[in-house]
Coordinates of C-alpha atoms in Angstrom, one line a residue:
X1 CA 12.4 -24.1 -31.7
X2 CA 13.5 -23.2 -28.2
X3 CA 12.5 -20.1 -26.3
X4 CA 15.0 -17.4 -25.8
X5 CA 14.2 -16.1 -22.4
X6 CA 16.2 -13.2 -20.9
X7 CA 19.1 -14.7 -19.1
X8 CA 19.7 -13.8 -15.4
X9 CA 22.7 -11.5 -15.0
X10 CA 25.6 -13.1 -13.2
X11 CA 26.7 -11.5 -9.9
X12 CA 29.9 -9.3 -10.0
X13 CA 32.3 -11.0 -7.7
X14 CA 35.1 -8.6 -8.4
X15 CA 33.4 -5.5 -7.2
X16 CA 35.6 -3.5 -4.8
X17 CA 32.8 -1.1 -3.7
X18 CA 29.3 -1.3 -2.2
X19 CA 26.6 -2.3 -4.8
X20 CA 24.1 0.1 -6.1
X21 CA 20.3 -0.3 -5.8
X22 CA 20.0 -1.0 -9.5
X23 CA 22.6 -3.8 -9.2
X24 CA 20.6 -5.3 -6.3
X25 CA 17.3 -5.1 -8.2
X26 CA 19.0 -6.6 -11.3
X27 CA 20.1 -9.7 -9.2
X28 CA 23.7 -8.9 -9.7
X29 CA 24.7 -9.2 -6.1
X30 CA 25.1 -12.0 -3.5
X31 CA 23.8 -12.3 0.0
X32 CA 23.5 -10.5 2.3
X33 CA 22.9 -7.6 -0.1
X34 CA 20.9 -9.5 -2.7
X35 CA 17.4 -8.8 -3.9
X36 CA 15.8 -11.4 -1.5
X37 CA 17.4 -9.6 1.5
X38 CA 16.3 -6.2 0.3
X39 CA 12.7 -7.6 -0.2
X40 CA 12.7 -8.8 3.4
X41 CA 14.1 -5.5 4.6
X42 CA 11.4 -3.5 2.7
X43 CA 8.7 -5.8 4.1
X44 CA 9.7 -6.2 7.7
X45 CA 11.6 -3.0 8.6
X46 CA 10.6 -0.3 6.1
X47 CA 7.0 -1.7 5.7
X48 CA 7.0 -0.4 2.1
X49 CA 7.3 -3.6 0.1
X50 CA 4.4 -2.5 -2.2
X51 CA 6.8 0.1 -3.8
X52 CA 9.3 -2.6 -4.5
X53 CA 6.7 -5.0 -5.8
X54 CA 5.4 -2.2 -8.1
X55 CA 8.9 -1.6 -9.5
X56 CA 9.5 -5.3 -10.1
X57 CA 6.1 -5.8 -11.8
X58 CA 6.8 -2.9 -14.1
X59 CA 10.2 -4.3 -14.9
X60 CA 8.5 -7.7 -15.6
X61 CA 6.0 -5.8 -17.9
X62 CA 9.0 -4.4 -19.9
X63 CA 10.5 -7.9 -20.1
X64 CA 7.1 -9.3 -21.3
X65 CA 7.0 -6.6 -24.1
X66 CA 10.5 -7.4 -25.2
X67 CA 9.8 -11.1 -25.3
X68 CA 6.7 -10.5 -27.3
X69 CA 8.5 -8.4 -29.9
X70 CA 11.4 -10.8 -30.0
X71 CA 9.0 -13.7 -30.7
X72 CA 7.1 -11.6 -33.2
X73 CA 10.3 -10.9 -35.1
X74 CA 11.1 -14.6 -35.1
X75 CA 7.6 -15.6 -36.3
X76 CA 7.9 -13.0 -39.1
X77 CA 11.2 -14.5 -40.2
X78 CA 9.7 -18.0 -40.2
X79 CA 6.4 -17.2 -41.9
X80 CA 7.2 -14.5 -44.4
X81 CA 8.6 -15.7 -47.8
X82 CA 11.9 -14.1 -48.9
X83 CA 10.3 -12.2 -51.7
X84 CA 7.7 -10.7 -49.4
X85 CA 10.1 -9.6 -46.7
X86 CA 11.5 -6.7 -48.6
X87 CA 8.1 -5.0 -49.2
X88 CA 6.1 -6.1 -46.1
X89 CA 5.5 -3.6 -43.3
X90 CA 5.3 -6.5 -40.9
X91 CA 8.6 -7.9 -42.0
X92 CA 11.8 -8.3 -40.0
X93 CA 13.0 -4.9 -41.4
X94 CA 10.5 -3.1 -39.2
X95 CA 11.5 -5.2 -36.1
X96 CA 15.3 -5.3 -36.6
X97 CA 15.7 -1.7 -35.3
X98 CA 15.2 -3.1 -31.7
X99 CA 18.5 -5.0 -31.8
X100 CA 19.3 -7.0 -28.7
X101 CA 16.1 -7.4 -26.5
X102 CA 18.0 -8.7 -23.5
X103 CA 19.0 -5.4 -22.0
X104 CA 18.1 -4.8 -18.4
X105 CA 14.8 -3.1 -17.7
X106 CA 16.1 -0.5 -15.3
X107 CA 15.4 3.1 -14.5
X108 CA 16.0 5.7 -17.1
X109 CA 19.0 7.1 -15.3
X110 CA 20.8 3.7 -15.5
X111 CA 20.3 3.3 -19.3
X112 CA 22.7 4.5 -21.9
X113 CA 21.5 6.4 -25.0
X114 CA 21.4 3.2 -27.1
X115 CA 19.2 1.4 -24.6
X116 CA 16.9 4.4 -24.2
X117 CA 16.4 4.6 -28.0
X118 CA 15.6 0.9 -28.2
X119 CA 13.0 1.2 -25.4
X120 CA 11.5 4.2 -27.2
X121 CA 11.3 2.2 -30.4
X122 CA 9.7 -0.7 -28.5
X123 CA 7.0 1.5 -27.0
X124 CA 6.3 3.2 -30.3
X125 CA 6.0 -0.1 -32.1
X126 CA 3.5 -1.4 -29.5
X127 CA 1.5 1.8 -29.7
X128 CA 1.4 1.6 -33.4
X129 CA 0.4 -2.1 -33.4
X130 CA -2.2 -1.4 -30.8
X131 CA -3.7 1.3 -32.9
X132 CA -3.8 -0.9 -36.0
X133 CA -4.9 -4.1 -34.2
X134 CA -8.4 -4.0 -35.7
X135 CA -7.0 -4.0 -39.3
X136 CA -4.0 -6.3 -38.8
X137 CA -4.2 -9.8 -40.2
X138 CA -1.9 -10.8 -37.4
X139 CA -4.7 -10.0 -34.8
X140 CA -7.6 -11.5 -36.7
X141 CA -8.2 -15.0 -35.5
X142 CA -5.4 -16.0 -33.2
X143 CA -5.3 -12.7 -31.3
X144 CA -9.0 -12.7 -30.8
X145 CA -8.9 -16.2 -29.4
X146 CA -6.1 -15.4 -27.1
X147 CA -7.8 -12.2 -26.1
X148 CA -10.9 -14.2 -25.2
X149 CA -8.8 -16.6 -23.3
X150 CA -7.1 -13.8 -21.4
X151 CA -10.5 -12.2 -20.6
X152 CA -11.9 -15.5 -19.4
X153 CA -8.9 -16.2 -17.2
X154 CA -9.1 -12.7 -15.7
X155 CA -12.8 -12.9 -15.0
X156 CA -12.4 -16.3 -13.5
X157 CA -9.8 -15.3 -11.0
X158 CA -10.9 -15.9 -7.4
X159 CA -11.5 -12.5 -5.9
X160 CA -10.6 -13.6 -2.5
X161 CA -7.0 -14.5 -3.4
X162 CA -4.3 -12.2 -4.8
X163 CA -2.8 -13.7 -8.0
X164 CA 0.9 -14.6 -7.8
X165 CA 3.3 -11.8 -8.5
X166 CA 4.6 -12.0 -12.1
X167 CA 8.0 -10.8 -11.2
X168 CA 8.7 -13.8 -8.9
X169 CA 6.3 -16.6 -9.7
X170 CA 5.0 -16.3 -13.2
X171 CA 6.6 -18.1 -16.2
X172 CA 6.3 -16.8 -19.7
X173 CA 5.4 -20.3 -20.8
X174 CA 2.3 -20.2 -18.6
X175 CA 0.9 -17.3 -20.4
X176 CA -1.7 -17.6 -23.2
X177 CA -0.3 -18.3 -26.6
X178 CA -1.0 -16.9 -30.1
X179 CA -2.0 -19.8 -32.3
X180 CA -1.2 -17.9 -35.4
X181 CA 2.5 -17.7 -34.5
X182 CA 4.8 -20.7 -34.1
X183 CA 6.5 -20.6 -30.7
X184 CA 4.7 -17.5 -29.7
X185 CA 4.7 -17.7 -25.9
X186 CA 3.3 -14.2 -25.3
X187 CA 0.1 -12.9 -26.9
X188 CA -0.8 -9.2 -27.3
X189 CA -3.6 -9.6 -24.9
X190 CA -1.1 -10.7 -22.2
X191 CA 0.6 -7.3 -22.4
X192 CA -2.7 -5.5 -22.0
X193 CA -3.6 -7.7 -19.0
X194 CA -0.2 -7.0 -17.4
X195 CA -0.6 -3.2 -17.8
X196 CA -4.1 -3.4 -16.3
X197 CA -3.0 -5.6 -13.5
X198 CA -0.4 -3.0 -12.4
X199 CA -2.9 -0.2 -12.7
X200 CA -5.6 -1.9 -10.7
X201 CA -3.3 -3.4 -8.1
X202 CA -1.1 -0.5 -7.2
X203 CA -2.3 2.8 -8.6
X204 CA -6.1 3.3 -8.6
X205 CA -7.5 4.9 -5.4
X206 CA -8.7 2.2 -3.0
X207 CA -6.8 -0.5 -4.8
X208 CA -5.6 -3.5 -2.7
X209 CA -1.9 -2.4 -2.6
X210 CA -2.2 1.2 -3.4
X211 CA 1.1 3.2 -3.5
X212 CA 1.2 7.0 -3.2
X213 CA 2.4 8.8 -6.4
X214 CA 2.2 12.4 -7.5
X215 CA -1.2 13.2 -8.9
X216 CA 0.2 14.2 -12.3
X217 CA 1.9 10.9 -12.8
X218 CA -1.1 8.9 -11.6
X219 CA -3.4 10.9 -13.9
X220 CA -1.2 10.4 -16.9
X221 CA -1.0 6.6 -16.4
X222 CA -4.7 6.2 -15.8
X223 CA -5.6 8.3 -18.9
X224 CA -3.0 6.4 -21.0
X225 CA -4.3 2.9 -20.1
X226 CA -8.1 3.5 -19.7
X227 CA -8.8 6.3 -22.2
X228 CA -6.1 5.9 -24.8
X229 CA -5.8 2.1 -24.6
X230 CA -2.0 2.1 -24.2
X231 CA -0.1 -0.7 -22.6
X232 CA 3.5 0.0 -23.8
X233 CA 6.2 0.2 -21.1
X234 CA 6.7 3.9 -21.6
X235 CA 3.4 4.5 -19.8
X236 CA 5.0 3.5 -16.4
X237 CA 8.4 5.2 -16.9
X238 CA 7.7 8.2 -14.7
X239 CA 6.2 6.2 -11.9
X240 CA 9.0 3.6 -12.1
X241 CA 11.7 6.3 -11.9
X242 CA 9.9 8.0 -9.0
X243 CA 9.7 4.8 -6.9
X244 CA 13.3 3.9 -7.7
X245 CA 14.5 7.3 -6.5
X246 CA 12.3 7.0 -3.4
X247 CA 13.8 3.6 -2.5
X248 CA 17.3 4.7 -3.4
X249 CA 17.0 7.9 -1.2
X250 CA 15.0 6.6 1.7
X251 CA 15.4 2.8 2.1
X252 CA 18.6 1.7 0.4
X253 CA 21.1 3.5 2.7
X254 CA 19.5 1.9 5.7
X255 CA 19.6 -1.5 4.0
X256 CA 23.4 -1.1 3.3
X257 CA 24.0 0.0 6.9
X258 CA 22.1 -3.0 8.2
X259 CA 23.5 -5.7 5.9
X260 CA 26.8 -4.5 4.4
X261 CA 28.2 -2.3 7.2
X262 CA 26.6 -4.0 10.3
X263 CA 24.7 -0.8 10.9
X264 CA 27.9 1.0 11.9
X265 CA 27.1 4.7 12.6
X266 CA 29.5 7.2 14.0
X267 CA 28.3 7.1 17.7
X268 CA 28.3 3.3 17.8
X269 CA 31.7 3.1 16.0
X270 CA 33.3 5.5 18.5
X271 CA 31.8 3.6 21.5
X272 CA 33.1 0.2 20.1
X273 CA 36.5 1.7 19.5
X274 CA 36.7 2.9 23.1
X275 CA 35.6 -0.5 24.4
X276 CA 38.2 -2.2 22.2
X277 CA 41.0 0.1 23.5
X278 CA 40.0 -0.6 27.1
X279 CA 40.0 -4.3 26.5
X280 CA 43.4 -4.2 24.8
X281 CA 44.8 -2.1 27.6
X282 CA 43.4 -4.5 30.2
X283 CA 44.9 -7.5 28.4
X284 CA 48.4 -5.9 28.2
X285 CA 48.2 -4.8 31.8
X286 CA 47.4 -8.4 32.9
X287 CA 50.1 -9.8 30.7
X288 CA 52.8 -7.5 32.1
X289 CA 51.6 -8.1 35.6
X290 CA 52.1 -11.9 35.1
X291 CA 55.6 -11.3 33.7
X292 CA 56.8 -9.1 36.5
X293 CA 55.3 -11.4 39.1
X294 CA 57.1 -14.3 37.5
X295 CA 54.0 -16.3 36.8
X296 CA 54.3 -19.6 34.9
X297 CA 53.4 -19.6 31.2
X298 CA 50.2 -21.5 31.6
X299 CA 49.0 -18.8 34.1
X300 CA 50.1 -16.0 31.7
X301 CA 48.1 -17.6 28.9
X302 CA 45.0 -18.8 30.7
X303 CA 45.0 -17.2 34.2
X304 CA 44.2 -20.6 35.9
X305 CA 45.9 -20.4 39.3
X306 CA 45.3 -24.0 40.4
X307 CA 47.6 -25.4 37.8
X308 CA 50.6 -23.2 38.9
X309 CA 53.7 -25.1 40.0
X310 CA 54.4 -22.3 42.5
X311 CA 51.8 -20.8 44.7
X312 CA 51.5 -18.8 47.8
X313 CA 49.3 -16.4 49.6
X314 CA 51.2 -13.5 48.2
X315 CA 49.9 -14.2 44.7
X316 CA 46.2 -13.8 45.5
X317 CA 46.1 -10.1 44.6
X318 CA 47.6 -10.7 41.1
X319 CA 45.0 -13.3 40.4
X320 CA 42.2 -10.9 41.1
X321 CA 43.7 -8.4 38.7
X322 CA 44.0 -11.1 36.0
X323 CA 40.4 -12.2 36.4
X324 CA 39.2 -8.6 36.3
X325 CA 41.1 -8.1 33.1
X326 CA 39.6 -11.2 31.5
X327 CA 36.1 -10.2 32.7
X328 CA 36.6 -6.8 31.2
X329 CA 37.7 -8.3 27.8
X330 CA 34.7 -10.7 27.9
X331 CA 32.3 -7.9 28.7
X332 CA 33.6 -5.8 25.8
X333 CA 33.2 -8.7 23.4
X334 CA 29.7 -9.5 24.7
X335 CA 28.7 -5.9 24.3
X336 CA 30.0 -5.8 20.8
X337 CA 28.1 -9.0 19.9
X338 CA 24.8 -8.0 21.3
X339 CA 25.0 -4.5 20.0
X340 CA 25.8 -5.9 16.6
X341 CA 22.9 -8.4 16.5
X342 CA 20.6 -6.0 18.2
X343 CA 21.2 -3.2 15.7
X344 CA 20.9 -5.5 12.8
X345 CA 17.4 -6.6 14.0
X346 CA 16.2 -3.2 15.0
X347 CA 13.7 -1.5 12.7
X348 CA 15.2 1.1 10.4
X349 CA 12.2 3.4 10.6
X350 CA 14.4 6.1 12.1
X351 CA 16.5 6.1 8.9
X352 CA 13.4 7.3 7.0
X353 CA 11.8 4.9 4.6
X354 CA 9.8 5.1 1.4
X355 CA 6.2 6.5 1.9
X356 CA 3.9 3.9 3.4
X357 CA 1.4 2.5 0.9
X358 CA -2.3 2.3 1.6
X359 CA -2.2 -1.4 2.2
X360 CA 0.4 -1.1 4.9
X361 CA -1.3 1.9 6.6
X362 CA -4.3 -0.4 7.0
X363 CA -2.5 -2.9 9.2
X364 CA -4.7 -4.0 12.0
X365 CA -3.6 -3.0 15.5
X366 CA -2.5 -5.8 17.9
X367 CA -5.5 -5.3 20.1
X368 CA -7.9 -6.8 17.5
X369 CA -10.0 -9.5 19.3
X370 CA -9.2 -13.1 18.5
X371 CA -12.8 -13.7 17.5
X372 CA -12.8 -10.8 15.0
X373 CA -14.1 -11.7 11.5
X374 CA -11.9 -9.1 9.9
X375 CA -8.2 -9.2 10.9
X376 CA -6.7 -7.2 8.0
X377 CA -3.1 -7.7 6.9
X378 CA -2.9 -10.6 4.4
X379 CA -6.4 -11.9 5.2
X380 CA -7.8 -10.7 1.9
X381 CA -11.5 -10.5 1.0
X382 CA -14.0 -12.8 2.8
X383 CA -17.4 -13.6 1.6
X384 CA -20.4 -12.7 3.8
X385 CA -24.0 -13.8 3.4
X386 CA -26.7 -11.2 3.3
X387 CA -29.1 -12.0 6.1
X388 CA -31.8 -9.4 5.7
X389 CA -32.6 -6.1 3.9
X390 CA -34.6 -3.2 5.5
X391 CA -35.8 -0.3 3.4
X392 CA -35.1 3.0 5.1
X393 CA -36.4 5.5 2.5
X394 CA -36.9 5.8 -1.2
X395 CA -33.2 5.4 -2.1
X396 CA -31.6 3.9 1.0
X397 CA -31.6 0.4 2.5
X398 CA -29.9 -1.2 5.5
X399 CA -28.2 -4.5 4.7
X400 CA -27.4 -7.0 7.5
X401 CA -24.6 -9.4 6.7
X402 CA -24.0 -12.5 8.9
X403 CA -20.4 -12.9 10.1
X404 CA -18.7 -16.3 9.6
X405 CA -19.4 -17.4 13.2
X406 CA -22.2 -16.3 15.5
X407 CA -19.8 -15.4 18.2
X408 CA -17.6 -13.2 15.9
X409 CA -17.4 -9.5 16.2
X410 CA -16.5 -7.4 13.2
X411 CA -13.0 -6.5 14.3
X412 CA -13.4 -2.8 13.4
X413 CA -12.1 0.0 15.6
X414 CA -13.1 3.7 15.8
X415 CA -12.8 5.0 13.3
X416 CA -12.5 2.4 10.5
X417 CA -14.3 1.1 7.5
X418 CA -14.6 -2.0 5.2
X419 CA -13.9 -2.5 1.5
X420 CA -16.6 -4.2 -0.6
X421 CA -15.8 -5.8 -3.9
X422 CA -18.1 -6.9 -6.7
X423 CA -17.4 -8.0 -10.3
X424 CA -20.3 -8.4 -12.6
X425 CA -20.4 -10.8 -15.6
X426 CA -19.8 -7.9 -18.1
X427 CA -17.2 -6.1 -16.0
X428 CA -13.5 -6.2 -17.0
X429 CA -12.4 -5.2 -13.5
X430 CA -14.0 -5.5 -10.1
X431 CA -15.6 -2.5 -8.3
X432 CA -14.2 -1.7 -4.9
X433 CA -16.0 0.7 -2.6
X434 CA -15.5 1.6 1.1
X435 CA -18.4 1.6 3.6
X436 CA -18.6 2.3 7.3
X437 CA -20.9 -0.2 9.2
X438 CA -23.5 1.4 11.4
X439 CA -23.7 -1.6 13.7
X440 CA -21.8 -1.5 17.0
X441 CA -18.2 -2.7 16.9
X442 CA -19.0 -5.2 19.8
X443 CA -22.1 -6.6 18.1
X444 CA -21.7 -10.3 17.7
X445 CA -22.8 -12.3 14.6
X446 CA -23.6 -9.6 12.1
X447 CA -22.8 -6.1 10.8
X448 CA -25.1 -3.5 9.1
X449 CA -24.4 -1.4 6.1
X450 CA -26.5 1.7 5.3
X451 CA -26.3 2.3 1.5
X452 CA -27.9 4.9 -0.7
X453 CA -28.3 4.0 -4.3
X454 CA -26.8 6.4 -6.8
X455 CA -27.5 6.5 -10.6
X456 CA -24.7 4.6 -12.5
X457 CA -23.2 3.6 -9.2
X458 CA -22.1 0.0 -9.8
X459 CA -21.7 -1.0 -6.2
X460 CA -24.7 0.7 -4.7
X461 CA -26.9 -0.6 -7.6
X462 CA -25.6 -4.1 -7.0
X463 CA -26.3 -3.9 -3.3
X464 CA -29.8 -2.7 -3.8
X465 CA -30.4 -5.6 -6.2
X466 CA -29.2 -8.2 -3.7
X467 CA -31.5 -10.7 -2.0
X468 CA -31.0 -12.5 1.3
X469 CA -28.7 -15.6 1.1
X470 CA -26.6 -13.9 -1.6
X471 CA -23.0 -13.0 -0.8
X472 CA -20.7 -10.1 -1.0
X473 CA -16.9 -9.9 -0.7
X474 CA -15.5 -7.6 2.1
X475 CA -12.1 -6.8 3.5
X476 CA -11.0 -4.8 6.5
X477 CA -10.7 -3.1 8.8
X478 CA -9.4 0.0 7.1
X479 CA -8.4 2.4 9.9
X480 CA -9.3 6.1 9.3
X481 CA -8.8 8.3 12.3
X482 CA -7.6 6.4 15.4
X483 CA -9.7 7.6 18.4
X484 CA -8.8 7.4 22.1
X485 CA -11.0 8.7 24.9
X486 CA -10.7 12.4 25.5
X487 CA -8.3 12.9 22.6
X488 CA -10.0 16.2 22.0
X489 CA -12.1 18.4 24.2
X490 CA -14.7 19.2 21.5
X491 CA -15.2 17.8 18.0
X492 CA -17.4 18.9 15.2
X493 CA -19.0 16.6 12.6
X494 CA -19.9 18.1 9.2
X495 CA -21.6 15.6 7.0
X496 CA -23.8 15.3 3.9
X497 CA -25.8 12.3 2.7
X498 CA -24.3 8.9 3.5
X499 CA -21.2 10.7 4.8
X500 CA -23.0 10.4 8.1
X501 CA -22.0 6.8 8.8
X502 CA -18.4 7.4 9.9
X503 CA -19.7 10.3 12.0
X504 CA -22.2 8.1 13.7
X505 CA -19.5 5.5 14.4
X506 CA -17.3 8.1 16.0
X507 CA -20.1 9.7 18.1
X508 CA -21.5 6.3 19.2
X509 CA -18.0 5.2 20.3
X510 CA -17.5 8.4 22.3
X511 CA -20.8 8.3 24.2
X512 CA -20.6 4.5 24.7
X513 CA -17.5 5.0 26.8
X514 CA -18.3 6.5 30.3
X515 CA -14.7 7.7 30.6
X516 CA -14.9 9.8 27.4
X517 CA -16.1 13.3 28.2
X518 CA -15.7 14.7 24.7
X519 CA -18.3 17.3 23.5
X520 CA -19.8 16.7 20.0
X521 CA -21.5 19.0 17.6
X522 CA -23.1 17.6 14.4
X523 CA -24.0 19.6 11.3
X524 CA -25.9 17.4 8.8
X525 CA -27.0 18.5 5.3
X526 CA -29.5 16.7 3.2
X527 CA -31.9 17.3 0.3
X528 CA -35.2 16.6 2.1
X529 CA -36.3 15.6 5.6
X530 CA -36.8 12.0 4.4
X531 CA -33.1 11.9 3.5
X532 CA -31.9 12.4 7.1
X533 CA -30.3 9.1 8.0
X534 CA -29.9 7.9 11.5
X535 CA -32.0 10.8 12.8
X536 CA -33.6 8.7 15.6
X537 CA -30.2 7.5 16.8
X538 CA -28.9 11.0 17.0
X539 CA -32.0 12.2 18.8
X540 CA -31.5 9.5 21.4
X541 CA -27.9 10.8 22.0
X542 CA -29.2 14.4 22.2
X543 CA -31.8 13.5 24.7
X544 CA -29.4 11.4 26.9
X545 CA -26.4 13.9 26.7
X546 CA -28.0 17.3 26.2
X547 CA -24.9 19.1 27.6
X548 CA -22.4 17.3 25.4
X549 CA -24.2 16.6 22.1
X550 CA -26.0 19.0 19.7
X551 CA -27.3 18.3 16.2
X552 CA -28.1 20.9 13.5
X553 CA -29.8 19.8 10.3
X554 CA -29.9 21.7 7.0
X555 CA -32.3 20.9 4.2
X556 CA -32.1 22.0 0.6
X557 CA -35.9 21.5 0.2
X558 CA -37.4 21.9 3.7
X559 CA -41.1 21.4 4.4
X560 CA -43.2 24.3 5.5
X561 CA -43.1 23.4 9.2
X562 CA -39.3 23.1 9.2
X563 CA -37.6 25.1 11.9
X564 CA -33.9 24.5 11.3
X565 CA -31.5 25.5 8.5
X566 CA -32.4 25.6 4.8
X567 CA -30.3 25.7 1.7
X568 CA -26.7 24.6 2.0
X569 CA -24.3 24.5 4.9
X570 CA -22.9 28.0 5.0
X571 CA -20.3 30.1 6.7
X572 CA -22.8 31.8 9.0
X573 CA -24.1 28.5 10.4
X574 CA -20.7 27.0 11.0
X575 CA -19.3 30.2 12.6
X576 CA -22.3 30.1 15.0
X577 CA -22.3 26.4 16.1
X578 CA -18.7 25.1 15.7
X579 CA -16.1 25.4 18.5
X580 CA -13.9 28.4 17.8
X581 CA -10.6 27.7 16.0
X582 CA -8.6 29.5 18.7
X583 CA -9.3 26.5 21.0
X584 CA -6.3 24.3 20.4
X585 CA -7.7 20.9 21.4
X586 CA -10.6 20.6 18.9
X587 CA -11.1 18.7 15.7
X588 CA -13.5 19.2 12.8
X589 CA -14.4 16.1 10.8
X590 CA -15.8 16.3 7.2
X591 CA -17.5 13.6 5.1
X592 CA -19.9 13.8 2.2
X593 CA -20.2 14.2 -1.5
X594 CA -17.5 16.0 -3.5
X595 CA -19.4 19.3 -3.6
X596 CA -19.5 19.4 0.2
X597 CA -15.8 18.8 0.5
X598 CA -15.1 21.5 -2.0
X599 CA -17.2 24.1 -0.2
X600 CA -16.3 23.2 3.3
X601 CA -12.7 22.0 3.5
X602 CA -11.3 21.2 0.1
X603 CA -10.8 17.7 -1.3
X604 CA -8.3 15.0 -0.4
X605 CA -5.4 14.3 -2.7
X606 CA -5.4 10.6 -1.9
X607 CA -6.5 8.2 0.9
X608 CA -3.2 9.0 2.8
X609 CA -2.9 12.7 1.8
X610 CA -5.4 15.1 3.3
X611 CA -4.5 17.8 0.9
X612 CA -4.5 21.5 1.6
X613 CA -7.3 23.1 3.7
X614 CA -9.6 25.5 1.7
X615 CA -13.2 26.6 1.7
X616 CA -15.3 27.8 4.6
X617 CA -13.2 26.3 7.3
X618 CA -10.1 28.0 6.1
X619 CA -12.0 31.3 5.9
X620 CA -13.1 30.8 9.5
X621 CA -9.5 30.5 10.6
X622 CA -9.2 26.8 11.2
X623 CA -5.8 25.2 10.5
X624 CA -5.0 22.1 8.5
X625 CA -4.2 20.2 11.7
X626 CA -7.6 20.9 13.1
X627 CA -9.5 19.3 10.2
X628 CA -9.8 15.7 9.2
X629 CA -11.5 14.6 5.9
X630 CA -12.9 11.1 5.9

């Protein structure tokens, strides 16, 4: 029995209008306004290709679900005897309500009522089947086997390489099969794996290709997949419509101007019209001059004086006019050509693109050294060997990782971090956590991570269990706040716990540069005196730069001989030691546990959204632009 894959729609060659975004995404258009051209436009000019990839992957997930139900319906027709079909809940009567499963998987606004109803029935059926999977004979042996195969395949994926995008490179025949169903090319576990892949690739904070969505949409999707165990296409409807509207509003008009209209905008159109009129006038003027001067036809046509049968000194002036007219026409044509090609190649950032994803904001600047271990971009995760482990206190260790080459530097800038990744044998998905190295950015051959272990913290517990010669996957650099010398006159660093590492990176970079005269004030809160990390390093800075660096420590459980602050970082202390908010060229940096964020500045909405300013800093009169949350 042959597979009935969804046919590719044929391009509409009789269209007398510009195509819509849905038609482009549905592959119903031809170059230069086809899907491939739009993909290149989103990647190279808008730098927002992750949004397009998300939309295509969700559409592929819908197609996968339709294919699964279509094959399930066929397998029921093949396996169920005629007498059992009428009374069986798994018979074709339950599945016939879906009708034709080849409808396009487009945004809700582009579907008619019949298509919407069928999609709703599809999602409802998958939810019901997922809920009854433990009691369904259909999922007893074959589904368990395929689920184990799917889990094995997912756990065996190389963490350093991104798997191929399903929407372009996957074939339904390559997916795991359900041995209980003849010609079943898609198993139930494949749908679950597809939904999880979309969540872990594009939606979770810190994911490899994170896109920015409203928190309500992101929360609903996460709860539906991780808590409720759903994998039906309806889970992604709101996010898919949101990204479609963003691309349609912000990116697609610029794409049409660049590809379909040659980027013709009113100013350039008017200028080209004027140049065209001047060229036409010059051509007519030269032609009439040749006629009135009784020039031969070959001169009137080509302006070549040496082939004239009649010549004389008196005709020199007319030749000059002819050559000037020809030069004017050539100049107008050349300007049109270069303006046309130049505009088509120019970035369309001014047109306003879709919001930049986290993976694109993390692009490494061009100044990255050639010997850098981490170059960002498409480099992916690289495996580093643990060289040594140093115990700092009862719950903190310093881990030194060797870079691939002894002459390599890390490639990090100020301020930036690294992503670490670990997937245990019992984990369904890898754990990804950001860390800021404490070693100098110019240090060759190794980098240091200062890590405090937290209860039930999978990454910190794994790191603390590591032994020298073992390896850990890392990726970077992940730029945070780009620093340039003397960017601010005075900065304040408010930190708690291991939130001190990005503060140390920033302070070390400032005082390492003799040209940077920025003043720095540190407020560091901890539980006990033993928990104060990097205290000796900060003391050295305070001794060497007493006029520019001051550190204030606050302990929740201070010893008897403690002379500095006790309790929590409060409004009184910050009002006393921080630069006043009325000073325009200041910046306050905050980093620490969630409780510190909530009390001092308010939390971030996402890695690229600082959120609203609240807490003590707002009460003291600081503005949102004066505060940065790591």
